[in-house]
Short mmCIF file of C-alpha atoms in Angstrom, two decimals:
data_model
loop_
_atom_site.label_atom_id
_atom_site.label_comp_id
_atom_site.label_asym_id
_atom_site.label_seq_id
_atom_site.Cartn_x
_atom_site.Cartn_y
_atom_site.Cartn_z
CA UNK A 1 52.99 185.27 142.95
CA UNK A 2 55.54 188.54 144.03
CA UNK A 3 55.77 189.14 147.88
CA UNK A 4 57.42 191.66 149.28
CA UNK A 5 59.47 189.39 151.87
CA UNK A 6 60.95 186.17 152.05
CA UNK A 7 60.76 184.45 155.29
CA UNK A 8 62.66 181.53 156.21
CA UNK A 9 61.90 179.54 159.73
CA UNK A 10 64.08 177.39 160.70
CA UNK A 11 64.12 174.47 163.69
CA UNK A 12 67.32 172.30 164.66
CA UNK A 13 66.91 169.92 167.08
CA UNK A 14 69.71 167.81 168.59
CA UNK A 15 72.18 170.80 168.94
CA UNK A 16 75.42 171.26 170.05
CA UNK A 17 76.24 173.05 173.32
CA UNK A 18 77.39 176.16 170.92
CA UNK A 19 73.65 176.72 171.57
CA UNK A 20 74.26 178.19 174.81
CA UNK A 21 77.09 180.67 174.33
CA UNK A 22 76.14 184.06 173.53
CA UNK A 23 79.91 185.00 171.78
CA UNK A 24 78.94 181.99 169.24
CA UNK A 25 75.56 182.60 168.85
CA UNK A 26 76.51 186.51 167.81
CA UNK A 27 79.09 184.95 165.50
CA UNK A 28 76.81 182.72 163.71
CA UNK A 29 74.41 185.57 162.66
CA UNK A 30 76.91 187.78 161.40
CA UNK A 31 78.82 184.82 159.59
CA UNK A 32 74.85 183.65 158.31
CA UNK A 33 74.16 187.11 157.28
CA UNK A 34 77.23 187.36 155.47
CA UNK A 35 76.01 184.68 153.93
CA UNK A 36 72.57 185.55 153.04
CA UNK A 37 73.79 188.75 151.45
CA UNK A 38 72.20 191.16 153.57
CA UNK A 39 73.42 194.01 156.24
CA UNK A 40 72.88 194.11 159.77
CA UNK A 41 71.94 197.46 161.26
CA UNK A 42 71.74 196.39 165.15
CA UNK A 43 72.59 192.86 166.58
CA UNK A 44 71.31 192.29 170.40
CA UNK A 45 72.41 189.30 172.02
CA UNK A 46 70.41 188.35 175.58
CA UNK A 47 71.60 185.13 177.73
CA UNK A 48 69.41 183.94 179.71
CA UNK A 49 69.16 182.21 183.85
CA UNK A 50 69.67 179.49 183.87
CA UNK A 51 70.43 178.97 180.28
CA UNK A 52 68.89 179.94 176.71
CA UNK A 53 70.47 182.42 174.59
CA UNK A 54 68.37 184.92 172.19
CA UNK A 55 70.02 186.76 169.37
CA UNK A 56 67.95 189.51 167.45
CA UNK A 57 69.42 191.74 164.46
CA UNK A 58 67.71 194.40 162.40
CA UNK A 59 69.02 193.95 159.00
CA UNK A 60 68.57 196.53 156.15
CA UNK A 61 66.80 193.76 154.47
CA UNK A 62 64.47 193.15 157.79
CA UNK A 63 65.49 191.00 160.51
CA UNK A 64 67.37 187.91 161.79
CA UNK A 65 66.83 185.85 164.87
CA UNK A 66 68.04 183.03 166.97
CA UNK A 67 66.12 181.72 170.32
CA UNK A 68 68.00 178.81 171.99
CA UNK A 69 66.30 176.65 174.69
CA UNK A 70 69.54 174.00 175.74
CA UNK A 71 67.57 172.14 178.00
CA UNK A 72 65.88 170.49 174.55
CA UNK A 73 68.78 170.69 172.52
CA UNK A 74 66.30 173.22 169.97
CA UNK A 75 67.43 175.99 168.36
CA UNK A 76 64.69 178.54 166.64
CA UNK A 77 66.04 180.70 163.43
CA UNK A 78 63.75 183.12 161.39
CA UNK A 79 65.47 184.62 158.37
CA UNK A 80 63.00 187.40 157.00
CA UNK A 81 64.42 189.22 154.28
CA UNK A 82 62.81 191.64 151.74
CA UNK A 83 64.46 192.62 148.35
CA UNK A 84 65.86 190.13 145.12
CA UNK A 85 69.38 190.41 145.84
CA UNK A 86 69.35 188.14 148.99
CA UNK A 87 69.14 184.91 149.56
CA UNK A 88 67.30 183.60 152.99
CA UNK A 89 67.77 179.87 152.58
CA UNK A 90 71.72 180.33 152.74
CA UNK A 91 71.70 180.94 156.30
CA UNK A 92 70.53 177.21 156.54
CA UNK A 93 74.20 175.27 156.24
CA UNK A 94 75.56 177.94 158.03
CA UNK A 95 73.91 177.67 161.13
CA UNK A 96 73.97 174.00 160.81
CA UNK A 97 78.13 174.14 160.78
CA UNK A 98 77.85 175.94 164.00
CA UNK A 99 75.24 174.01 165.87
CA UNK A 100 75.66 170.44 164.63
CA UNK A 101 71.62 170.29 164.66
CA UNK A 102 70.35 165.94 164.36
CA UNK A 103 67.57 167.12 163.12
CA UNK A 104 66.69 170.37 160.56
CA UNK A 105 63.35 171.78 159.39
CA UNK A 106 62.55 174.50 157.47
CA UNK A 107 59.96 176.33 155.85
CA UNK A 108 59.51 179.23 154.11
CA UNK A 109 57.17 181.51 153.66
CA UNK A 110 55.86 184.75 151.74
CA UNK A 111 55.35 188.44 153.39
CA UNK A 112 53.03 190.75 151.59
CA UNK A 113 51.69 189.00 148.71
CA UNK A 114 50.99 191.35 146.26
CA UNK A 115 47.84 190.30 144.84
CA UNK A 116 48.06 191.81 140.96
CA UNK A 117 44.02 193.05 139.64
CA UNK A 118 43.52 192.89 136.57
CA UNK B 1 50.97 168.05 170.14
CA UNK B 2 52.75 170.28 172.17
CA UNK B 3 55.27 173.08 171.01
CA UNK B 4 57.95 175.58 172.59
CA UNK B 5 56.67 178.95 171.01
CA UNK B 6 53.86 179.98 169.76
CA UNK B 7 54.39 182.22 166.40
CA UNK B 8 52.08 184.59 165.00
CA UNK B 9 52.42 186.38 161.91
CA UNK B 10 50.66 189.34 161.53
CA UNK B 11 49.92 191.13 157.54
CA UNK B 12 48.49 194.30 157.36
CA UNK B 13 47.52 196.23 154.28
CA UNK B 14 45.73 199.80 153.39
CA UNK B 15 47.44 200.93 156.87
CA UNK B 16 47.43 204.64 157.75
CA UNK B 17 50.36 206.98 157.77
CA UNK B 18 51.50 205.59 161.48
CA UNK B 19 53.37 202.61 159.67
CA UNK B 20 56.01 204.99 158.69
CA UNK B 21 56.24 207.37 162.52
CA UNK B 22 59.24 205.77 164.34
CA UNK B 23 57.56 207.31 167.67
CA UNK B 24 54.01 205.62 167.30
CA UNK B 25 55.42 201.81 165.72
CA UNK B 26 57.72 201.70 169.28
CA UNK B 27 54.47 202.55 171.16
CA UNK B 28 52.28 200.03 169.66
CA UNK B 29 55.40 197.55 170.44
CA UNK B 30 54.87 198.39 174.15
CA UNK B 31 51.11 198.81 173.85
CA UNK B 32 51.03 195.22 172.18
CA UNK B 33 53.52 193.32 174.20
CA UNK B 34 51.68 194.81 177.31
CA UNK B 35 48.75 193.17 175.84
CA UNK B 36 50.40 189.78 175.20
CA UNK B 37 51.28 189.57 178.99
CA UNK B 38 54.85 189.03 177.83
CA UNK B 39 58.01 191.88 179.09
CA UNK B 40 60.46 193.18 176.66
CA UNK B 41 64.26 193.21 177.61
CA UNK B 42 65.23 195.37 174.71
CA UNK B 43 64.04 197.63 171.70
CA UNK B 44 65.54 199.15 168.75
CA UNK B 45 63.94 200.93 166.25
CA UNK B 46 65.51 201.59 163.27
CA UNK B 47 63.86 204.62 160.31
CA UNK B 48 64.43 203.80 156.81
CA UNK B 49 64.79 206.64 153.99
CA UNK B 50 63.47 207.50 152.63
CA UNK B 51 60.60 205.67 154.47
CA UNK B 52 59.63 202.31 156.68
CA UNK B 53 60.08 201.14 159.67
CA UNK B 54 61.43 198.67 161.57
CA UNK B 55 61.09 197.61 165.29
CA UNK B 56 62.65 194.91 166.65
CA UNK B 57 61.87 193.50 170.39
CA UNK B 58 63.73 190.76 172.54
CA UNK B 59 61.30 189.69 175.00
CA UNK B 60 61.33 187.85 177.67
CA UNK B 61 59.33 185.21 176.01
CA UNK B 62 61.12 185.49 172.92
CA UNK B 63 60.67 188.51 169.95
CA UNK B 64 58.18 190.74 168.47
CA UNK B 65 59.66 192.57 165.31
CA UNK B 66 57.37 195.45 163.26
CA UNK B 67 58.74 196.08 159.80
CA UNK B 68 56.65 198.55 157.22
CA UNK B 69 56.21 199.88 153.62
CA UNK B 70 54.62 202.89 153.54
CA UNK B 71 54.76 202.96 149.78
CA UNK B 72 52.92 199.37 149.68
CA UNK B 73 50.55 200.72 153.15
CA UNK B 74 51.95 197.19 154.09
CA UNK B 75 52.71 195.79 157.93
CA UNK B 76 54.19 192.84 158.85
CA UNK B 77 54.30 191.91 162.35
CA UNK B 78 55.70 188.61 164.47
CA UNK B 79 55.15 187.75 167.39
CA UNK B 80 57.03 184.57 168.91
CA UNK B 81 56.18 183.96 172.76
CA UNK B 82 57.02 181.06 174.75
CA UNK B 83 55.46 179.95 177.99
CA UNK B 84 51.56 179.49 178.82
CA UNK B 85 51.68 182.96 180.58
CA UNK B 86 51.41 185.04 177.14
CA UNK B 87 48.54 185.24 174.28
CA UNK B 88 50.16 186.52 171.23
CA UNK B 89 46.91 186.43 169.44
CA UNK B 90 46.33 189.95 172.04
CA UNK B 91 48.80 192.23 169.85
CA UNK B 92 46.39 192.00 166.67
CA UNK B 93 43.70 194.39 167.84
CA UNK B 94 46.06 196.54 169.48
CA UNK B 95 48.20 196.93 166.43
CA UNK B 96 44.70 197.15 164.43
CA UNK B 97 43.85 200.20 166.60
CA UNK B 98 47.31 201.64 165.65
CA UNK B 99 47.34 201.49 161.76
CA UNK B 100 43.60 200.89 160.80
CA UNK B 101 44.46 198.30 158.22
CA UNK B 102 41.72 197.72 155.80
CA UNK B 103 42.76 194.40 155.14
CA UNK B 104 43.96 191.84 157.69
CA UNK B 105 46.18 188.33 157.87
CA UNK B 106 46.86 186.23 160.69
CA UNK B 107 48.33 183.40 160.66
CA UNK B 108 49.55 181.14 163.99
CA UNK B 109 52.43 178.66 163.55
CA UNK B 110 53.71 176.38 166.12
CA UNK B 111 57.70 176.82 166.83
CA UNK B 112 59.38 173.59 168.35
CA UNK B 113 56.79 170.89 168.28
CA UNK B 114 58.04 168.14 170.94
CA UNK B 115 56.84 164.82 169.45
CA UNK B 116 56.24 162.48 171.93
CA UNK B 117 57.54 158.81 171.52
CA UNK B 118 55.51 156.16 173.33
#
């Protein structure tokens, strides 16, 4: 079945204080991107009061995003990416190397599925 | 079972020509978002060539990201709110009044499920 994205969602629990700091949070997504093979057009990163750190990039492949919330120790990744020369699930054991998750799930699932009539 | 975020992924297909308008994709962001209940902190929208879309918000309450294939009349849209404040079920018939999709997927997936342990 062809789609025309690949989207990865990912959910650590059991994190690292990393979680928290905006500087590290930035790093990770460029150094997962790197990894997926894809190209970020825009990164914003947003810390929050008291805590929680969001991190949102437009990629030339679609997007990439981190939403932290400390005060559970959860992190929430989406990795959507569109195109065959990519590869979502990479970001996976990079994030994990930065946030030290206890606990990992992820899913993933398919944008636009072309349905072919014959 | 309760959950962090609420996550709803929007598909859209047999959209009009709106999909690929820069202008009209960030005003169904705010239109929709408005909708929601939820506020956005920042928004970048980013034109493809040679055509799509993407639009990419940090909210408040989390994201709400737009990407489009003009060539496909394909939409995708997220929308990942946290709180009890915020319906992100509200931004499909705004974004339906947008880009008249003739055919329309929704699904709702729960971000962060806290498991209880008695």
């Amino acid at each position: 079945m062809k789609s025309i994205g690949r989207h990865v969602l990912i959910e650590f629990w059991g994190c690292n204080k990393n979680i928290n700091d905006p500087d590290i949070v930035a790093q990770s997504i460029n150094d997962a991107v790197e990894a997926v093979g894809a190209t970020i057009i825009n990164l914003h990163v947003h810390t929050f009061t008291p805590f929680g750190v969001t991190g949102l990039a437009v990629l030339a492949e679609s997007h990439f995003s981190i939403h932290s919330w400390p005060e559970h120790g959860y992190l929430a990744a989406d990795v959507f990416t569109c195109g065959t020369a990519v590869d979502p699930q990479a970001a996976v054991p990079v994030l994990r190397r930065f946030f030290v998750p206890k606990h990992v799930e992820v899913r993933e699932l398919q944008r636009g599925i072309i349905r072919e009539v014959i």
